[in-house]
Tab-separated table of C-alpha atoms in Angstrom:
chain	number	residue	atom	x	y	z
I	1	GLY	CA	0.058	-0.646	-0.047
I	2	ARG	CA	-1.872	4.873	2.493
I	3	SER	CA	-0.256	8.300	0.816
I	4	PRO	CA	-3.614	10.920	-1.807
I	5	ILE	CA	-4.438	14.518	-0.137
I	6	LYS	CA	-6.328	17.174	-0.328
I	7	SER	CA	-5.241	20.894	-0.194
I	8	HIS	CA	-7.630	22.212	2.346
I	9	ARG	CA	-6.234	25.734	2.328
I	10	ARG	CA	-6.366	26.095	-1.928
I	11	LEU	CA	-9.497	24.292	-2.560
I	12	MET	CA	-11.542	25.737	-0.104
I	13	ALA	CA	-12.295	28.348	-2.521
I	14	ALA	CA	-14.156	26.618	-5.340
I	15	GLN	CA	-15.353	24.033	-2.133
I	16	GLU	CA	-17.236	26.480	-0.823
I	17	ASP	CA	-18.147	27.872	-3.797
I	18	MET	CA	-19.758	24.273	-4.687
I	19	ASN	CA	-21.632	24.051	-1.216
I	20	MET	CA	-23.616	27.520	-2.187
I	21	LEU	CA	-24.108	25.745	-5.404
I	22	GLY	CA	-25.762	22.662	-3.331
I	23	PHE	CA	-23.284	20.191	-5.342
I	24	SER	CA	-22.427	17.044	-3.290
I	25	SER	CA	-19.366	17.042	-1.587
I	26	TRP	CA	-16.332	14.870	-3.340
I	27	ARG	CA	-14.655	13.072	-0.934
I	28	GLY	CA	-15.952	10.235	1.078
I	29	LEU	CA	-16.193	7.735	4.160
I	30	SER	CA	-12.911	6.368	4.967
I	31	ALA	CA	-13.461	2.746	5.924
I	32	SER	CA	-11.956	0.211	8.102
I	33	ILE	CA	-10.655	-3.289	6.323
I	34	ILE	CA	-9.458	-6.322	7.924
I	35	PHE	CA	-8.034	-9.011	5.990
I	36	ILE	CA	-5.217	-12.480	7.127
I	37	LEU	CA	-2.690	-13.050	5.292
I	38	VAL	CA	-3.557	-17.262	6.032
I	39	SER	CA	-0.035	-18.208	3.518
I	40	ALA	CA	3.795	-17.281	4.144
I	41	GLY	CA	7.039	-17.342	2.404
I	42	VAL	CA	8.361	-14.351	1.402
I	43	ALA	CA	12.069	-14.458	2.415
I	44	HIS	CA	14.748	-14.407	0.111
I	45	GLY	CA	16.914	-16.819	-0.225
I	46	GLU	CA	14.461	-19.046	1.803
I	47	GLU	CA	13.319	-22.846	0.735
I	48	ALA	CA	10.254	-22.641	-1.849
I	49	ASP	CA	8.175	-24.250	0.924
I	50	SER	CA	9.136	-22.738	3.906
I	51	PHE	CA	6.969	-20.070	5.778
I	52	GLY	CA	8.183	-16.509	6.532
I	53	TRP	CA	7.088	-13.145	6.654
I	54	SER	CA	8.105	-9.723	5.601
I	55	ILE	CA	7.051	-6.496	7.346
I	56	THR	CA	7.516	-2.549	6.222
I	57	PRO	CA	6.527	0.594	8.188
I	58	TYR	CA	7.674	3.440	5.909
I	59	LEU	CA	7.215	6.810	4.736
I	60	TRP	CA	6.303	8.797	1.709
I	61	ALA	CA	6.961	12.254	2.095
I	62	THR	CA	4.222	13.537	-0.985
I	63	GLU	CA	3.695	16.339	-3.319
I	64	THR	CA	0.181	16.090	-4.911
I	65	SER	CA	-1.282	18.122	-7.411
I	66	VAL	CA	-4.524	17.832	-7.721
I	67	ASP	CA	-7.717	19.528	-10.326
I	68	LEU	CA	-11.396	19.619	-9.990
I	69	THR	CA	-13.506	19.600	-12.995
I	70	PHE	CA	-17.159	20.069	-12.515
I	71	ARG	CA	-19.236	19.205	-16.367
I	72	ASP	CA	-15.449	19.659	-18.269
I	73	THR	CA	-15.851	22.996	-16.898
I	74	ASN	CA	-12.353	23.350	-14.257
I	75	ILE	CA	-13.399	25.264	-11.483
I	76	GLY	CA	-9.981	24.974	-9.556
I	77	THR	CA	-5.891	23.211	-9.187
I	78	GLY	CA	-3.677	23.030	-5.886
I	79	GLU	CA	-1.103	22.000	-4.796
I	80	ILE	CA	0.306	20.882	-2.121
I	81	SER	CA	3.712	20.235	-0.279
I	82	PHE	CA	5.320	17.777	1.626
I	83	SER	CA	6.067	20.698	4.136
I	84	ASP	CA	1.931	22.110	3.918
I	85	LEU	CA	1.094	18.485	4.884
I	86	LEU	CA	2.760	18.521	8.134
I	87	ASP	CA	1.042	21.700	8.959
I	88	ILE	CA	-2.159	20.144	8.801
I	89	LEU	CA	-1.170	16.263	9.970
I	90	ASP	CA	-2.806	14.960	13.414
I	91	ALA	CA	-2.064	11.255	12.455
I	92	ALA	CA	-0.586	9.195	9.447
I	93	PHE	CA	0.455	5.186	9.803
I	94	MET	CA	1.535	3.647	6.259
I	95	ILE	CA	2.709	-0.545	6.153
I	96	HIS	CA	3.185	-2.850	3.711
I	97	VAL	CA	2.443	-6.943	5.474
I	98	GLU	CA	3.303	-9.917	3.035
I	99	GLY	CA	3.077	-13.733	4.038
I	100	GLY	CA	3.266	-16.863	1.688
I	101	ARG	CA	4.211	-20.341	0.395
I	102	GLY	CA	5.831	-21.599	-2.428
I	103	ASN	CA	4.480	-20.149	-5.901
I	104	TRP	CA	1.986	-17.683	-3.960
I	105	THR	CA	1.994	-14.603	-1.750
I	106	ALA	CA	-0.694	-12.396	-0.169
I	107	PHE	CA	-0.131	-8.745	0.655
I	108	GLY	CA	-1.543	-5.871	2.050
I	109	ASP	CA	-0.765	-1.821	1.962
I	110	LEU	CA	-1.921	0.545	4.037
I	111	THR	CA	-2.070	4.616	4.854
I	112	TYR	CA	-4.173	6.287	6.806
I	113	LEU	CA	-4.076	9.946	7.183
I	114	LYS	CA	-6.242	12.147	9.364
I	115	THR	CA	-5.029	15.996	9.017
I	116	SER	CA	-7.321	19.668	10.492
I	117	ASP	CA	-7.594	22.511	8.894
I	118	SER	CA	-9.129	26.059	9.637
I	119	THR	CA	-10.097	28.722	7.312
I	120	GLU	CA	-10.948	32.186	7.810
I	121	ARG	CA	-13.791	33.474	5.858
I	122	THR	CA	-15.859	37.060	5.861
I	123	ALA	CA	-17.294	36.960	8.977
I	124	LEU	CA	-16.956	32.410	9.077
I	125	VAL	CA	-14.218	30.403	10.389
I	126	ILE	CA	-14.274	26.884	9.045
I	127	ASP	CA	-12.938	24.337	10.478
I	128	THR	CA	-11.992	21.032	8.354
I	129	ASN	CA	-11.118	17.130	9.438
I	130	SER	CA	-10.764	14.798	7.383
I	131	LYS	CA	-9.541	11.109	6.922
I	132	GLN	CA	-8.105	8.955	4.315
I	133	LEU	CA	-8.061	5.265	4.112
I	134	PHE	CA	-6.160	3.480	1.193
I	135	LEU	CA	-6.013	-0.186	0.999
I	136	ASP	CA	-4.128	-2.894	-1.337
I	137	GLY	CA	-5.051	-6.256	-0.694
I	138	ALA	CA	-3.446	-8.586	-3.312
I	139	VAL	CA	-2.795	-12.478	-4.150
I	140	ALA	CA	1.003	-12.738	-6.034
I	141	TRP	CA	2.117	-15.203	-8.812
I	142	TRP	CA	6.179	-15.903	-8.063
I	143	PRO	CA	6.681	-18.488	-11.729
I	144	GLN	CA	10.081	-19.222	-9.304
I	145	GLY	CA	9.464	-18.699	-5.812
I	146	ALA	CA	8.261	-17.050	-3.243
I	147	GLY	CA	10.967	-14.377	-2.624
I	148	SER	CA	12.606	-15.236	-6.452
I	149	ASN	CA	12.788	-12.174	-8.185
I	150	PHE	CA	9.660	-11.788	-10.690
I	151	ASN	CA	5.813	-11.573	-9.677
I	152	LEU	CA	2.504	-10.836	-11.128
I	153	TYR	CA	-0.284	-9.962	-9.023
I	154	GLY	CA	-4.048	-9.052	-8.458
I	155	GLY	CA	-6.456	-8.118	-6.135
I	156	VAL	CA	-8.791	-4.830	-4.628
I	157	ARG	CA	-7.797	-1.779	-4.111
I	158	PHE	CA	-9.968	0.552	-1.621
I	159	SER	CA	-10.054	4.288	-0.972
I	160	GLY	CA	-11.828	5.592	1.366
I	161	PHE	CA	-12.849	9.491	2.374
I	162	ASP	CA	-14.443	10.547	5.554
I	163	ASP	CA	-14.717	15.200	5.380
I	164	ARG	CA	-16.219	16.820	8.229
I	165	TYR	CA	-16.952	20.105	7.971
I	166	THR	CA	-18.048	22.877	10.901
I	167	PHE	CA	-18.687	26.926	9.535
I	168	ARG	CA	-18.797	28.769	12.853
I	169	LEU	CA	-19.646	32.516	13.403
I	170	ILE	CA	-16.369	34.646	13.948
I	171	ALA	CA	-18.209	37.494	16.746
I	172	ASP	CA	-19.598	35.203	19.052
I	173	ASP	CA	-17.402	31.496	18.063
I	174	SER	CA	-21.237	29.386	17.414
I	175	ILE	CA	-21.935	26.896	15.009
I	176	VAL	CA	-24.542	28.073	12.133
I	177	GLY	CA	-24.044	24.876	10.099
I	178	GLU	CA	-22.033	21.568	9.476
I	179	ARG	CA	-21.705	18.768	6.194
I	180	ARG	CA	-20.117	15.841	6.304
I	181	SER	CA	-19.239	13.958	3.117
I	182	ASP	CA	-17.888	10.422	2.775
I	183	LYS	CA	-17.603	8.231	-0.410
I	184	ASP	CA	-15.829	4.524	-0.964
I	185	TYR	CA	-14.598	3.509	-3.772
I	186	TYR	CA	-13.517	-0.737	-5.008
I	187	ASP	CA	-11.018	-1.167	-7.335
I	188	ALA	CA	-9.991	-4.200	-9.302
I	189	LEU	CA	-5.973	-3.975	-8.659
I	190	VAL	CA	-3.510	-6.034	-11.203
I	191	GLY	CA	0.571	-5.544	-11.383
I	192	LEU	CA	4.191	-6.665	-11.257
I	193	ARG	CA	7.174	-6.541	-9.427
I	194	TYR	CA	10.597	-7.283	-9.912
I	195	ARG	CA	14.157	-7.259	-8.296
I	196	PHE	CA	17.228	-6.456	-10.458
I	197	ASP	CA	19.969	-7.692	-7.599
I	198	PHE	CA	23.072	-5.615	-8.259
I	199	SER	CA	25.417	-7.333	-5.071
I	200	GLU	CA	24.770	-9.416	-2.549
I	201	ARG	CA	23.681	-6.494	-0.252
I	202	TRP	CA	22.190	-3.908	-2.540
I	203	SER	CA	19.635	-4.334	-4.779
I	204	LEU	CA	17.304	-2.286	-6.231
I	205	LEU	CA	12.482	-3.622	-5.965
I	206	THR	CA	10.350	-2.253	-8.262
I	207	ARG	CA	6.126	-2.183	-8.534
I	208	ALA	CA	3.865	-0.912	-11.214
I	209	ASP	CA	0.270	-1.723	-11.531
I	210	THR	CA	-3.251	0.263	-11.897
I	211	SER	CA	-6.409	-0.452	-10.935
I	212	PHE	CA	-10.050	0.388	-12.303
I	213	GLY	CA	-13.753	0.023	-10.586
I	214	ASP	CA	-15.626	2.785	-8.950
I	215	SER	CA	-13.025	5.400	-9.760
I	216	GLU	CA	-12.376	6.309	-12.925
I	217	GLY	CA	-8.583	4.466	-13.010
I	218	THR	CA	-5.047	4.918	-11.039
I	219	VAL	CA	-1.502	3.646	-11.863
I	220	LEU	CA	1.692	3.643	-9.417
I	221	LEU	CA	4.572	3.837	-10.179
I	222	ARG	CA	7.038	2.317	-7.273
I	223	ALA	CA	11.066	1.891	-7.011
I	224	ASN	CA	13.518	1.698	-3.954
I	225	LEU	CA	17.120	1.289	-3.612
I	226	ALA	CA	17.506	-2.072	-0.709
I	227	TRP	CA	20.283	-2.776	1.430
I	228	THR	CA	20.253	-6.138	3.316
I	229	VAL	CA	21.480	-5.970	6.595
I	230	GLY	CA	21.418	-7.987	9.653
I	231	LYS	CA	23.241	-10.638	10.926
I	232	ARG	CA	21.556	-12.906	9.222
I	233	GLN	CA	21.427	-10.441	6.364
I	234	GLN	CA	17.501	-10.620	5.988
I	235	ASN	CA	16.797	-6.756	6.923
I	236	ARG	CA	16.772	-4.144	4.297
I	237	ILE	CA	17.209	-0.477	4.335
I	238	LEU	CA	14.892	0.418	2.117
I	239	PHE	CA	14.731	4.491	0.121
I	240	GLY	CA	13.415	5.642	-3.341
I	241	TYR	CA	10.742	7.359	-5.494
I	242	GLN	CA	6.983	6.787	-5.831
I	243	TYR	CA	4.643	7.670	-8.402
I	244	LYS	CA	0.871	7.387	-8.268
I	245	THR	CA	-1.743	9.295	-10.037
I	246	ALA	CA	-5.648	8.711	-9.468
I	247	GLU	CA	-9.174	10.618	-10.912
I	248	PHE	CA	-12.450	9.846	-8.525
I	249	ARG	CA	-15.769	11.278	-10.182
I	250	ASP	CA	-18.322	12.308	-7.895
I	251	ASP	CA	-21.494	12.497	-10.070
I	252	ASP	CA	-20.862	15.486	-12.234
I	253	LEU	CA	-17.166	16.301	-10.191
I	254	ARG	CA	-13.983	15.139	-10.870
I	255	LEU	CA	-10.978	15.236	-9.670
I	256	ASP	CA	-7.713	14.194	-11.118
I	257	PHE	CA	-4.989	13.923	-7.700
I	258	ASP	CA	-0.581	13.448	-9.242
I	259	TYR	CA	0.866	12.024	-6.021
I	260	GLN	CA	4.937	11.755	-6.294
I	261	GLY	CA	8.113	11.874	-3.975
I	262	PRO	CA	10.278	10.062	-2.205
I	263	MET	CA	9.473	7.281	0.580
I	264	ALA	CA	11.678	5.345	2.770
I	265	GLY	CA	11.041	2.231	4.885
I	266	PHE	CA	12.353	-0.954	6.917
I	267	ASN	CA	11.634	-4.281	5.588
I	268	PHE	CA	11.442	-7.013	8.858
I	269	ARG	CA	11.716	-10.432	6.872
I	270	PHE	CA	11.540	-13.080	9.392
């Protein structure tokens, strides 16, 4: 898998105009998805029928671009730097978990974000609280056995949004209105991964996939340099870059997101 981020400050004017026209909000309700990995064997160098797991907490420092289109007319654009995101970030969690046996593994990639912001308008303060959940769950097939260089995978990509708006009067801080927008998207996911080995300790991990279904389509590209560490050389330090584009539609409103930026993580294999 979790990260997809909304420009609270720079796009608030466009969102408020849309709300005044009576249009539905474009973000959606985040959902909790629990799934169980029942297979084993992703640790590199283990025998094909051995049991193993791979757990990778990571950080993705995204730069995000957003385009809003209503009935084929562009109504707003915005960009969010990673430093802007840190200003409004309340909580974040990103992790990849995988387990398998023989030629098969199953994995989940989760990104969770919680943000809050306040924007002052004429006579009003608008408080925004948002939760975003992104989850990839898939089964991978390794032609030469789990932990080898190449695999194909397929599964489900979930994108969930939950945005809450509170409107307060500046004069007496009284609440004059509240609004909640929610939307969930379920897509079919297909992709591939390949590992380029440079030496016993250095390798390049690549991933490319696409999804389609409730959304208008997503594409993800990732490349990480991996440095093997530990007494048995089974853990890895990861650092690289990831790009993701996603398009969502909510009635007549279309949202185009571009996320890109460096990422880093630590891969535990056991």
